[in-house]
Amino acid sequence: MNYPYAIGNIKAIESRIFDKNKFSKLIRVEKNDFLKTLKELGYASSVNSDHLEDYIQAELVALKQYFDEISPDKHLTDLFFMANDATNIKIMFKKRIFGLDQIDVYTQTGSIQPELLETAILNQDYSLLSKDIQTLLLGIEKQIDGLSNARLISSIIDNAIYDFIFSQIGFSQARALRRYFQAVIDTTNVMSWLRCRLLEWDINEFEVMFINHGLIPKTVFWESFTMSEETSPRAFMEYYDEKIMKALKTYFEKPELNQIERLFDLLVLELMKEERNESFSIGPIIYYYLQKISEAKNIRMIYASTYFNPSDLLDY
């Protein structure tokens, strides 16, 4: 299967993603009819459950399976979903290190089956995994050996995963993939920087959480730590058409973490929207995935809110 065929396939089903009309119906419906209405609108229609998350996970698992079927380059789509593997890998290493037996809820939308990861990490038996993944996980084992700082362990795992992803990314069809991951890393680093400021942590705490491979260098964050709250957003002026700077200014004027997270979600969406019509790259696949993730976030927000403001919806 080639890219034009796969992208044409996606375009044919894109209209099924929830639009403002469908969200309006969900906003108006009573909570006890919410899940029923969700199914009637075509979302995870085969699921029978009293829990919203079961519907969302079923929809996203089906999406991953769909991509596995249509992807012209499964190597690239697997790299894309490795960011979800990072969540499972962190949970499993912490489960083993700290004895957290109660943690057993894994995402099913990674590139590696959670059962194989469990065998590898919890039992330290890596034989069922590919050589590349064995090397990745054994490298993590060495780096976290003897550590008890949960934040440091998470950061080491994140950086190891992204080191692996960027080592595998090429320079032609994978350009969109690189842009996507750089934007995700940069917005994640800015959120870590913001939380450090709010908690009055010093730069050493931020260093622990910093993820490599973004466009914004560590020196920019160092500089921003010496600036006042009012002037610090200017440190990010040169990046992403000033959108990060503007989002931070908005936050400092009205401190709401969920709103700045929404602005960063929109930044990534807008960036990848530029790739949606590239017929010979993974860009349209990434953008469709982000639409489905945004759809799920909107559904969660509506369900959790007593009085929902439609302007809070992620617009895609």
PDB file of C-alpha atoms in Angstrom:
ATOM      1  CA  MET A   1       0.000   0.000   0.000  1.00  0.00           C
ATOM      2  CA  ASN A   2       1.390   3.429  -0.950  1.00  0.00           C
ATOM      3  CA  TYR A   3       0.933   6.848   0.675  1.00  0.00           C
ATOM      4  CA  PRO A   4      -1.586   8.303  -1.819  1.00  0.00           C
ATOM      5  CA  TYR A   5      -3.827   5.252  -1.365  1.00  0.00           C
ATOM      6  CA  ALA A   6      -3.554   5.328   2.439  1.00  0.00           C
ATOM      7  CA  ILE A   7      -4.212   9.064   2.594  1.00  0.00           C
ATOM      8  CA  GLY A   8      -7.180   8.745   0.231  1.00  0.00           C
ATOM      9  CA  ASN A   9      -8.506   6.068   2.571  1.00  0.00           C
ATOM     10  CA  ILE A  10      -8.206   8.455   5.521  1.00  0.00           C
ATOM     11  CA  LYS A  11      -9.871  11.310   3.635  1.00  0.00           C
ATOM     12  CA  ALA A  12     -12.829   9.019   2.941  1.00  0.00           C
ATOM     13  CA  ILE A  13     -13.510   8.481   6.654  1.00  0.00           C
ATOM     14  CA  GLU A  14     -12.429  11.884   7.999  1.00  0.00           C
ATOM     15  CA  SER A  15     -16.024  13.116   8.005  1.00  0.00           C
ATOM     16  CA  ARG A  16     -16.860  10.617  10.769  1.00  0.00           C
ATOM     17  CA  ILE A  17     -14.821  12.606  13.284  1.00  0.00           C
ATOM     18  CA  PHE A  18     -17.058  14.604  15.608  1.00  0.00           C
ATOM     19  CA  ASP A  19     -17.787  18.132  14.457  1.00  0.00           C
ATOM     20  CA  LYS A  20     -19.358  21.051  16.333  1.00  0.00           C
ATOM     21  CA  ASN A  21     -22.875  19.755  15.657  1.00  0.00           C
ATOM     22  CA  LYS A  22     -22.179  16.411  17.317  1.00  0.00           C
ATOM     23  CA  PHE A  23     -20.429  18.072  20.237  1.00  0.00           C
ATOM     24  CA  SER A  24     -23.439  20.380  20.630  1.00  0.00           C
ATOM     25  CA  LYS A  25     -25.677  17.331  21.014  1.00  0.00           C
ATOM     26  CA  LEU A  26     -23.398  15.925  23.701  1.00  0.00           C
ATOM     27  CA  ILE A  27     -23.314  19.252  25.541  1.00  0.00           C
ATOM     28  CA  ARG A  28     -27.121  19.358  25.675  1.00  0.00           C
ATOM     29  CA  VAL A  29     -27.735  15.749  26.684  1.00  0.00           C
ATOM     30  CA  GLU A  30     -28.352  14.693  30.303  1.00  0.00           C
ATOM     31  CA  LYS A  31     -25.434  12.877  31.937  1.00  0.00           C
ATOM     32  CA  ASN A  32     -27.371   9.626  32.303  1.00  0.00           C
ATOM     33  CA  ASP A  33     -27.949   9.610  28.524  1.00  0.00           C
ATOM     34  CA  PHE A  34     -24.425  10.701  27.583  1.00  0.00           C
ATOM     35  CA  LEU A  35     -22.916   7.284  26.778  1.00  0.00           C
ATOM     36  CA  LYS A  36     -26.022   6.167  24.927  1.00  0.00           C
ATOM     37  CA  THR A  37     -25.939   9.329  22.807  1.00  0.00           C
ATOM     38  CA  LEU A  38     -22.210   8.876  22.210  1.00  0.00           C
ATOM     39  CA  LYS A  39     -22.877   5.431  20.726  1.00  0.00           C
ATOM     40  CA  GLU A  40     -25.794   6.706  18.672  1.00  0.00           C
ATOM     41  CA  LEU A  41     -23.455   9.284  17.160  1.00  0.00           C
ATOM     42  CA  GLY A  42     -21.194   6.436  16.019  1.00  0.00           C
ATOM     43  CA  TYR A  43     -18.456   6.569  18.648  1.00  0.00           C
ATOM     44  CA  ALA A  44     -17.244   3.097  19.755  1.00  0.00           C
ATOM     45  CA  SER A  45     -20.704   1.804  18.898  1.00  0.00           C
ATOM     46  CA  SER A  46     -19.819  -1.824  19.695  1.00  0.00           C
ATOM     47  CA  VAL A  47     -18.869  -1.078  23.325  1.00  0.00           C
ATOM     48  CA  ASN A  48     -21.231  -1.813  26.203  1.00  0.00           C
ATOM     49  CA  SER A  49     -19.958  -0.195  29.378  1.00  0.00           C
ATOM     50  CA  ASP A  50     -20.884   2.305  32.071  1.00  0.00           C
ATOM     51  CA  HIS A  51     -17.459   3.949  31.876  1.00  0.00           C
ATOM     52  CA  LEU A  52     -16.571   6.644  29.359  1.00  0.00           C
ATOM     53  CA  GLU A  53     -12.898   5.661  29.300  1.00  0.00           C
ATOM     54  CA  ASP A  54     -13.817   2.219  27.932  1.00  0.00           C
ATOM     55  CA  TYR A  55     -15.392   3.917  24.902  1.00  0.00           C
ATOM     56  CA  ILE A  56     -12.409   6.196  24.348  1.00  0.00           C
ATOM     57  CA  GLN A  57      -9.851   3.413  24.677  1.00  0.00           C
ATOM     58  CA  ALA A  58     -11.824   1.184  22.302  1.00  0.00           C
ATOM     59  CA  GLU A  59     -11.942   3.969  19.721  1.00  0.00           C
ATOM     60  CA  LEU A  60      -8.192   4.635  19.990  1.00  0.00           C
ATOM     61  CA  VAL A  61      -7.281   0.935  19.882  1.00  0.00           C
ATOM     62  CA  ALA A  62      -9.379   0.594  16.723  1.00  0.00           C
ATOM     63  CA  LEU A  63      -7.535   3.608  15.301  1.00  0.00           C
ATOM     64  CA  LYS A  64      -4.143   1.994  15.983  1.00  0.00           C
ATOM     65  CA  GLN A  65      -5.297  -1.233  14.309  1.00  0.00           C
ATOM     66  CA  TYR A  66      -6.548   0.763  11.326  1.00  0.00           C
ATOM     67  CA  PHE A  67      -3.175   2.477  10.932  1.00  0.00           C
ATOM     68  CA  ASP A  68      -1.431  -0.909  11.139  1.00  0.00           C
ATOM     69  CA  GLU A  69      -3.553  -2.052   8.202  1.00  0.00           C
ATOM     70  CA  ILE A  70      -3.150   0.959   5.910  1.00  0.00           C
ATOM     71  CA  SER A  71       0.327   2.239   6.763  1.00  0.00           C
ATOM     72  CA  PRO A  72       2.686   2.291   3.766  1.00  0.00           C
ATOM     73  CA  ASP A  73       5.632   2.304   6.199  1.00  0.00           C
ATOM     74  CA  LYS A  74       4.845   0.507   9.448  1.00  0.00           C
ATOM     75  CA  HIS A  75       8.326   1.312  10.733  1.00  0.00           C
ATOM     76  CA  LEU A  76       7.419   5.017  10.798  1.00  0.00           C
ATOM     77  CA  THR A  77       3.947   4.543  12.256  1.00  0.00           C
ATOM     78  CA  ASP A  78       5.411   2.287  14.949  1.00  0.00           C
ATOM     79  CA  LEU A  79       7.899   5.042  15.795  1.00  0.00           C
ATOM     80  CA  PHE A  80       4.968   7.444  16.035  1.00  0.00           C
ATOM     81  CA  PHE A  81       3.204   5.213  18.561  1.00  0.00           C
ATOM     82  CA  MET A  82       6.369   4.635  20.607  1.00  0.00           C
ATOM     83  CA  ALA A  83       5.518   7.776  22.569  1.00  0.00           C
ATOM     84  CA  ASN A  84       2.628   5.723  23.997  1.00  0.00           C
ATOM     85  CA  ASP A  85       5.010   2.860  24.763  1.00  0.00           C
ATOM     86  CA  ALA A  86       6.958   5.300  26.950  1.00  0.00           C
ATOM     87  CA  THR A  87       3.951   5.514  29.280  1.00  0.00           C
ATOM     88  CA  ASN A  88       3.818   1.731  29.696  1.00  0.00           C
ATOM     89  CA  ILE A  89       7.578   1.436  30.091  1.00  0.00           C
ATOM     90  CA  LYS A  90       7.609   4.032  32.883  1.00  0.00           C
ATOM     91  CA  ILE A  91       4.731   2.356  34.699  1.00  0.00           C
ATOM     92  CA  MET A  92       6.374  -1.074  34.504  1.00  0.00           C
ATOM     93  CA  PHE A  93       9.832   0.024  35.640  1.00  0.00           C
ATOM     94  CA  LYS A  94       8.326   1.938  38.567  1.00  0.00           C
ATOM     95  CA  LYS A  95       6.139  -1.041  39.366  1.00  0.00           C
ATOM     96  CA  ARG A  96       9.245  -3.230  39.576  1.00  0.00           C
ATOM     97  CA  ILE A  97      11.458  -0.720  41.390  1.00  0.00           C
ATOM     98  CA  PHE A  98       8.933   0.587  43.915  1.00  0.00           C
ATOM     99  CA  GLY A  99       6.754  -2.517  44.251  1.00  0.00           C
ATOM    100  CA  LEU A 100       3.588  -0.745  43.078  1.00  0.00           C
ATOM    101  CA  ASP A 101       1.525  -3.880  42.457  1.00  0.00           C
ATOM    102  CA  GLN A 102      -1.719  -1.951  42.103  1.00  0.00           C
ATOM    103  CA  ILE A 103      -0.583  -0.267  38.866  1.00  0.00           C
ATOM    104  CA  ASP A 104      -1.731  -2.535  36.062  1.00  0.00           C
ATOM    105  CA  VAL A 105      -3.576  -0.251  33.654  1.00  0.00           C
ATOM    106  CA  TYR A 106      -1.578   0.057  30.440  1.00  0.00           C
ATOM    107  CA  THR A 107      -2.284   1.866  27.218  1.00  0.00           C
ATOM    108  CA  GLN A 108      -3.109  -0.491  24.351  1.00  0.00           C
ATOM    109  CA  THR A 109      -2.105   2.021  21.674  1.00  0.00           C
ATOM    110  CA  GLY A 110       1.654   1.625  21.727  1.00  0.00           C
ATOM    111  CA  SER A 111       3.821  -0.138  19.158  1.00  0.00           C
ATOM    112  CA  ILE A 112       4.779  -2.945  21.580  1.00  0.00           C
ATOM    113  CA  GLN A 113       2.248  -5.305  23.146  1.00  0.00           C
ATOM    114  CA  PRO A 114       2.008  -4.565  26.899  1.00  0.00           C
ATOM    115  CA  GLU A 115       2.219  -8.310  27.643  1.00  0.00           C
ATOM    116  CA  LEU A 116       5.625  -8.503  25.937  1.00  0.00           C
ATOM    117  CA  LEU A 117       6.825  -5.429  27.803  1.00  0.00           C
ATOM    118  CA  GLU A 118       5.662  -6.920  31.106  1.00  0.00           C
ATOM    119  CA  THR A 119       7.629 -10.092  30.483  1.00  0.00           C
ATOM    120  CA  ALA A 120      10.679  -8.046  29.534  1.00  0.00           C
ATOM    121  CA  ILE A 121      10.638  -5.433  32.301  1.00  0.00           C
ATOM    122  CA  LEU A 122       8.994  -7.189  35.241  1.00  0.00           C
ATOM    123  CA  ASN A 123      10.683 -10.561  34.655  1.00  0.00           C
ATOM    124  CA  GLN A 124      13.807  -9.126  32.998  1.00  0.00           C
ATOM    125  CA  ASP A 125      13.362 -11.515  30.083  1.00  0.00           C
ATOM    126  CA  TYR A 126      13.903  -9.592  26.843  1.00  0.00           C
ATOM    127  CA  SER A 127      14.048 -12.572  24.498  1.00  0.00           C
ATOM    128  CA  LEU A 128      10.590 -11.997  22.942  1.00  0.00           C
ATOM    129  CA  LEU A 129      11.401  -8.473  21.756  1.00  0.00           C
ATOM    130  CA  SER A 130      13.218  -7.312  18.630  1.00  0.00           C
ATOM    131  CA  LYS A 131      16.961  -6.683  18.924  1.00  0.00           C
ATOM    132  CA  ASP A 132      16.483  -2.905  18.639  1.00  0.00           C
ATOM    133  CA  ILE A 133      13.937  -2.817  21.482  1.00  0.00           C
ATOM    134  CA  GLN A 134      16.064  -5.171  23.582  1.00  0.00           C
ATOM    135  CA  THR A 135      18.993  -2.763  23.199  1.00  0.00           C
ATOM    136  CA  LEU A 136      16.761   0.194  24.093  1.00  0.00           C
ATOM    137  CA  LEU A 137      15.371  -1.381  27.272  1.00  0.00           C
ATOM    138  CA  LEU A 138      18.693  -2.821  28.418  1.00  0.00           C
ATOM    139  CA  GLY A 139      20.183   0.651  27.999  1.00  0.00           C
ATOM    140  CA  ILE A 140      17.422   2.060  30.218  1.00  0.00           C
ATOM    141  CA  GLU A 141      18.137  -0.701  32.768  1.00  0.00           C
ATOM    142  CA  LYS A 142      21.757   0.433  33.034  1.00  0.00           C
ATOM    143  CA  GLN A 143      20.883   4.120  33.352  1.00  0.00           C
ATOM    144  CA  ILE A 144      18.296   3.712  36.109  1.00  0.00           C
ATOM    145  CA  ASP A 145      20.102   1.005  38.087  1.00  0.00           C
ATOM    146  CA  GLY A 146      20.141   1.992  41.754  1.00  0.00           C
ATOM    147  CA  LEU A 147      18.006   5.124  41.295  1.00  0.00           C
ATOM    148  CA  SER A 148      15.059   5.923  43.570  1.00  0.00           C
ATOM    149  CA  ASN A 149      14.030   9.361  42.242  1.00  0.00           C
ATOM    150  CA  ALA A 150      10.789   8.758  40.300  1.00  0.00           C
ATOM    151  CA  ARG A 151      11.070  12.018  38.308  1.00  0.00           C
ATOM    152  CA  LEU A 152      14.643  11.225  37.285  1.00  0.00           C
ATOM    153  CA  ILE A 153      13.652   7.706  36.225  1.00  0.00           C
ATOM    154  CA  SER A 154      10.788   9.097  34.111  1.00  0.00           C
ATOM    155  CA  SER A 155      13.096  11.630  32.471  1.00  0.00           C
ATOM    156  CA  ILE A 156      15.737   9.018  31.666  1.00  0.00           C
ATOM    157  CA  ILE A 157      13.104   6.789  30.069  1.00  0.00           C
ATOM    158  CA  ASP A 158      11.589   9.673  28.061  1.00  0.00           C
ATOM    159  CA  ASN A 159      15.004  10.700  26.758  1.00  0.00           C
ATOM    160  CA  ALA A 160      15.958   7.112  25.912  1.00  0.00           C
ATOM    161  CA  ILE A 161      12.717   6.662  23.944  1.00  0.00           C
ATOM    162  CA  TYR A 162      13.186   9.927  22.056  1.00  0.00           C
ATOM    163  CA  ASP A 163      16.879   9.154  21.428  1.00  0.00           C
ATOM    164  CA  PHE A 164      15.727   5.899  19.837  1.00  0.00           C
ATOM    165  CA  ILE A 165      12.955   7.566  17.815  1.00  0.00           C
ATOM    166  CA  PHE A 166      15.207  10.305  16.425  1.00  0.00           C
ATOM    167  CA  SER A 167      17.955   7.804  15.613  1.00  0.00           C
ATOM    168  CA  GLN A 168      15.423   5.927  13.476  1.00  0.00           C
ATOM    169  CA  ILE A 169      13.829   8.912  11.729  1.00  0.00           C
ATOM    170  CA  GLY A 170      15.005   9.580   8.183  1.00  0.00           C
ATOM    171  CA  PHE A 171      15.053  12.875   6.334  1.00  0.00           C
ATOM    172  CA  SER A 172      12.444  12.538   3.578  1.00  0.00           C
ATOM    173  CA  GLN A 173       9.031  11.051   4.340  1.00  0.00           C
ATOM    174  CA  ALA A 174       9.764  11.341   8.068  1.00  0.00           C
ATOM    175  CA  ARG A 175      10.069  15.156   8.035  1.00  0.00           C
ATOM    176  CA  ALA A 176       6.527  15.534   9.395  1.00  0.00           C
ATOM    177  CA  LEU A 177       7.282  12.993  12.115  1.00  0.00           C
ATOM    178  CA  ARG A 178      10.329  14.992  13.185  1.00  0.00           C
ATOM    179  CA  ARG A 179       8.299  18.240  13.267  1.00  0.00           C
ATOM    180  CA  TYR A 180       5.615  16.562  15.352  1.00  0.00           C
ATOM    181  CA  PHE A 181       7.964  15.145  17.963  1.00  0.00           C
ATOM    182  CA  GLN A 182       9.950  18.386  18.221  1.00  0.00           C
ATOM    183  CA  ALA A 183       6.752  20.323  18.928  1.00  0.00           C
ATOM    184  CA  VAL A 184       5.579  17.775  21.510  1.00  0.00           C
ATOM    185  CA  ILE A 185       8.975  17.846  23.239  1.00  0.00           C
ATOM    186  CA  ASP A 186       9.155  21.650  23.246  1.00  0.00           C
ATOM    187  CA  THR A 187       5.662  22.133  24.678  1.00  0.00           C
ATOM    188  CA  THR A 188       6.348  19.424  27.272  1.00  0.00           C
ATOM    189  CA  ASN A 189       9.574  21.154  28.298  1.00  0.00           C
ATOM    190  CA  VAL A 190       7.797  24.515  28.566  1.00  0.00           C
ATOM    191  CA  MET A 191       5.142  22.958  30.815  1.00  0.00           C
ATOM    192  CA  SER A 192       7.889  21.448  33.001  1.00  0.00           C
ATOM    193  CA  TRP A 193       9.578  24.866  33.133  1.00  0.00           C
ATOM    194  CA  LEU A 194       6.289  26.518  34.121  1.00  0.00           C
ATOM    195  CA  ARG A 195       5.597  23.984  36.884  1.00  0.00           C
ATOM    196  CA  CYS A 196       9.110  24.493  38.258  1.00  0.00           C
ATOM    197  CA  ARG A 197       8.469  28.244  38.450  1.00  0.00           C
ATOM    198  CA  LEU A 198       5.099  27.731  40.140  1.00  0.00           C
ATOM    199  CA  LEU A 199       6.630  25.384  42.724  1.00  0.00           C
ATOM    200  CA  GLU A 200       9.655  27.705  43.148  1.00  0.00           C
ATOM    201  CA  TRP A 201      12.056  24.910  42.216  1.00  0.00           C
ATOM    202  CA  ASP A 202      15.523  25.845  41.000  1.00  0.00           C
ATOM    203  CA  ILE A 203      17.005  25.118  37.604  1.00  0.00           C
ATOM    204  CA  ASN A 204      18.505  21.822  38.793  1.00  0.00           C
ATOM    205  CA  GLU A 205      14.998  20.383  39.211  1.00  0.00           C
ATOM    206  CA  PHE A 206      14.164  21.478  35.682  1.00  0.00           C
ATOM    207  CA  GLU A 207      17.351  19.840  34.374  1.00  0.00           C
ATOM    208  CA  VAL A 208      16.072  16.518  35.708  1.00  0.00           C
ATOM    209  CA  MET A 209      12.892  16.796  33.634  1.00  0.00           C
ATOM    210  CA  PHE A 210      14.325  18.296  30.436  1.00  0.00           C
ATOM    211  CA  ILE A 211      13.800  16.236  27.266  1.00  0.00           C
ATOM    212  CA  ASN A 212      16.295  16.466  24.425  1.00  0.00           C
ATOM    213  CA  HIS A 213      15.654  16.822  20.647  1.00  0.00           C
ATOM    214  CA  GLY A 214      13.330  19.838  20.775  1.00  0.00           C
ATOM    215  CA  LEU A 215      13.910  23.031  18.808  1.00  0.00           C
ATOM    216  CA  ILE A 216      14.197  25.162  21.958  1.00  0.00           C
ATOM    217  CA  PRO A 217      17.692  24.693  23.429  1.00  0.00           C
ATOM    218  CA  LYS A 218      18.322  24.261  27.114  1.00  0.00           C
ATOM    219  CA  THR A 219      20.138  27.611  27.199  1.00  0.00           C
ATOM    220  CA  VAL A 220      16.842  29.420  26.502  1.00  0.00           C
ATOM    221  CA  PHE A 221      15.319  27.833  29.604  1.00  0.00           C
ATOM    222  CA  TRP A 222      18.399  28.702  31.672  1.00  0.00           C
ATOM    223  CA  GLU A 223      18.097  32.315  30.574  1.00  0.00           C
ATOM    224  CA  SER A 224      14.366  32.394  31.368  1.00  0.00           C
ATOM    225  CA  PHE A 225      15.011  31.279  34.951  1.00  0.00           C
ATOM    226  CA  THR A 226      16.853  34.555  35.541  1.00  0.00           C
ATOM    227  CA  MET A 227      13.939  36.639  34.214  1.00  0.00           C
ATOM    228  CA  SER A 228      10.866  37.914  36.020  1.00  0.00           C
ATOM    229  CA  GLU A 229       7.440  36.384  35.508  1.00  0.00           C
ATOM    230  CA  GLU A 230       6.461  39.372  33.396  1.00  0.00           C
ATOM    231  CA  THR A 231       9.467  39.240  31.069  1.00  0.00           C
ATOM    232  CA  SER A 232      10.198  35.475  30.958  1.00  0.00           C
ATOM    233  CA  PRO A 233       7.799  34.684  28.063  1.00  0.00           C
ATOM    234  CA  ARG A 234      10.020  36.807  25.819  1.00  0.00           C
ATOM    235  CA  ALA A 235      12.731  34.160  26.085  1.00  0.00           C
ATOM    236  CA  PHE A 236      10.582  31.980  23.780  1.00  0.00           C
ATOM    237  CA  MET A 237       9.738  34.698  21.246  1.00  0.00           C
ATOM    238  CA  GLU A 238      11.768  33.192  18.391  1.00  0.00           C
ATOM    239  CA  TYR A 239       9.967  29.848  18.434  1.00  0.00           C
ATOM    240  CA  TYR A 240       6.716  28.707  16.818  1.00  0.00           C
ATOM    241  CA  ASP A 241       5.715  32.135  15.484  1.00  0.00           C
ATOM    242  CA  GLU A 242       5.631  33.548  19.037  1.00  0.00           C
ATOM    243  CA  LYS A 243       2.756  31.202  19.976  1.00  0.00           C
ATOM    244  CA  ILE A 244       4.547  29.821  23.027  1.00  0.00           C
ATOM    245  CA  MET A 245       5.376  33.343  24.180  1.00  0.00           C
ATOM    246  CA  LYS A 246       1.758  34.450  23.731  1.00  0.00           C
ATOM    247  CA  ALA A 247       0.418  31.368  25.537  1.00  0.00           C
ATOM    248  CA  LEU A 248       2.674  32.076  28.517  1.00  0.00           C
ATOM    249  CA  LYS A 249       1.642  35.733  28.610  1.00  0.00           C
ATOM    250  CA  THR A 250      -2.004  34.633  28.620  1.00  0.00           C
ATOM    251  CA  TYR A 251      -1.268  32.215  31.464  1.00  0.00           C
ATOM    252  CA  PHE A 252       0.502  34.779  33.636  1.00  0.00           C
ATOM    253  CA  GLU A 253      -2.418  37.174  33.151  1.00  0.00           C
ATOM    254  CA  LYS A 254      -4.947  34.464  34.062  1.00  0.00           C
ATOM    255  CA  PRO A 255      -3.269  31.413  35.635  1.00  0.00           C
ATOM    256  CA  GLU A 256      -5.197  28.356  34.409  1.00  0.00           C
ATOM    257  CA  LEU A 257      -3.069  25.303  33.601  1.00  0.00           C
ATOM    258  CA  ASN A 258      -5.817  23.594  31.609  1.00  0.00           C
ATOM    259  CA  GLN A 259      -6.038  26.617  29.308  1.00  0.00           C
ATOM    260  CA  ILE A 260      -2.324  26.792  28.540  1.00  0.00           C
ATOM    261  CA  GLU A 261      -2.323  23.039  27.925  1.00  0.00           C
ATOM    262  CA  ARG A 262      -5.195  23.624  25.488  1.00  0.00           C
ATOM    263  CA  LEU A 263      -3.202  26.353  23.720  1.00  0.00           C
ATOM    264  CA  PHE A 264      -0.238  24.007  23.355  1.00  0.00           C
ATOM    265  CA  ASP A 265      -2.510  21.258  22.018  1.00  0.00           C
ATOM    266  CA  LEU A 266      -3.773  23.754  19.440  1.00  0.00           C
ATOM    267  CA  LEU A 267      -0.204  24.742  18.564  1.00  0.00           C
ATOM    268  CA  VAL A 268       0.690  21.135  17.708  1.00  0.00           C
ATOM    269  CA  LEU A 269      -2.592  20.675  15.824  1.00  0.00           C
ATOM    270  CA  GLU A 270      -2.017  23.806  13.746  1.00  0.00           C
ATOM    271  CA  LEU A 271       1.559  22.797  12.992  1.00  0.00           C
ATOM    272  CA  MET A 272       0.538  19.351  11.757  1.00  0.00           C
ATOM    273  CA  LYS A 273      -2.461  20.732   9.876  1.00  0.00           C
ATOM    274  CA  GLU A 274       0.119  22.132   7.473  1.00  0.00           C
ATOM    275  CA  GLU A 275       1.068  18.505   6.690  1.00  0.00           C
ATOM    276  CA  ARG A 276      -2.449  17.167   6.133  1.00  0.00           C
ATOM    277  CA  ASN A 277      -2.348  17.425   2.329  1.00  0.00           C
ATOM    278  CA  GLU A 278       1.145  16.029   1.781  1.00  0.00           C
ATOM    279  CA  SER A 279       0.349  13.020  -0.402  1.00  0.00           C
ATOM    280  CA  PHE A 280       3.684  11.246  -0.047  1.00  0.00           C
ATOM    281  CA  SER A 281       4.395  11.481   3.661  1.00  0.00           C
ATOM    282  CA  ILE A 282       3.167  10.341   7.057  1.00  0.00           C
ATOM    283  CA  GLY A 283       1.899  13.874   7.792  1.00  0.00           C
ATOM    284  CA  PRO A 284      -1.817  13.251   7.011  1.00  0.00           C
ATOM    285  CA  ILE A 285      -1.748  10.097   9.158  1.00  0.00           C
ATOM    286  CA  ILE A 286      -0.343  12.070  12.100  1.00  0.00           C
ATOM    287  CA  TYR A 287      -2.911  14.813  11.636  1.00  0.00           C
ATOM    288  CA  TYR A 288      -5.800  12.339  11.551  1.00  0.00           C
ATOM    289  CA  TYR A 289      -4.483  10.781  14.769  1.00  0.00           C
ATOM    290  CA  LEU A 290      -4.327  14.209  16.423  1.00  0.00           C
ATOM    291  CA  GLN A 291      -7.904  14.891  15.350  1.00  0.00           C
ATOM    292  CA  LYS A 292      -9.007  11.661  17.052  1.00  0.00           C
ATOM    293  CA  ILE A 293      -7.019  12.501  20.210  1.00  0.00           C
ATOM    294  CA  SER A 294      -8.573  15.985  20.263  1.00  0.00           C
ATOM    295  CA  GLU A 295     -12.011  14.463  19.734  1.00  0.00           C
ATOM    296  CA  ALA A 296     -11.425  12.236  22.783  1.00  0.00           C
ATOM    297  CA  LYS A 297     -10.225  15.184  24.897  1.00  0.00           C
ATOM    298  CA  ASN A 298     -13.323  17.175  23.949  1.00  0.00           C
ATOM    299  CA  ILE A 299     -15.596  14.265  24.857  1.00  0.00           C
ATOM    300  CA  ARG A 300     -13.877  13.915  28.247  1.00  0.00           C
ATOM    301  CA  MET A 301     -14.209  17.656  28.947  1.00  0.00           C
ATOM    302  CA  ILE A 302     -17.903  17.716  28.078  1.00  0.00           C
ATOM    303  CA  TYR A 303     -18.632  14.640  30.189  1.00  0.00           C
ATOM    304  CA  ALA A 304     -16.747  16.003  33.212  1.00  0.00           C
ATOM    305  CA  SER A 305     -18.304  19.490  33.122  1.00  0.00           C
ATOM    306  CA  THR A 306     -21.580  20.578  34.695  1.00  0.00           C
ATOM    307  CA  TYR A 307     -21.666  23.787  32.660  1.00  0.00           C
ATOM    308  CA  PHE A 308     -19.543  23.475  29.542  1.00  0.00           C
ATOM    309  CA  ASN A 309     -18.350  26.437  27.493  1.00  0.00           C
ATOM    310  CA  PRO A 310     -18.192  25.440  23.785  1.00  0.00           C
ATOM    311  CA  SER A 311     -15.276  27.849  23.300  1.00  0.00           C
ATOM    312  CA  ASP A 312     -13.146  25.439  25.357  1.00  0.00           C
ATOM    313  CA  LEU A 313     -13.406  22.775  22.648  1.00  0.00           C
ATOM    314  CA  LEU A 314     -10.229  21.924  20.785  1.00  0.00           C
ATOM    315  CA  ASP A 315     -10.841  23.140  17.256  1.00  0.00           C
ATOM    316  CA  TYR A 316      -9.514  20.882  14.502  1.00  0.00           C
TER     317      TYR A 316
END
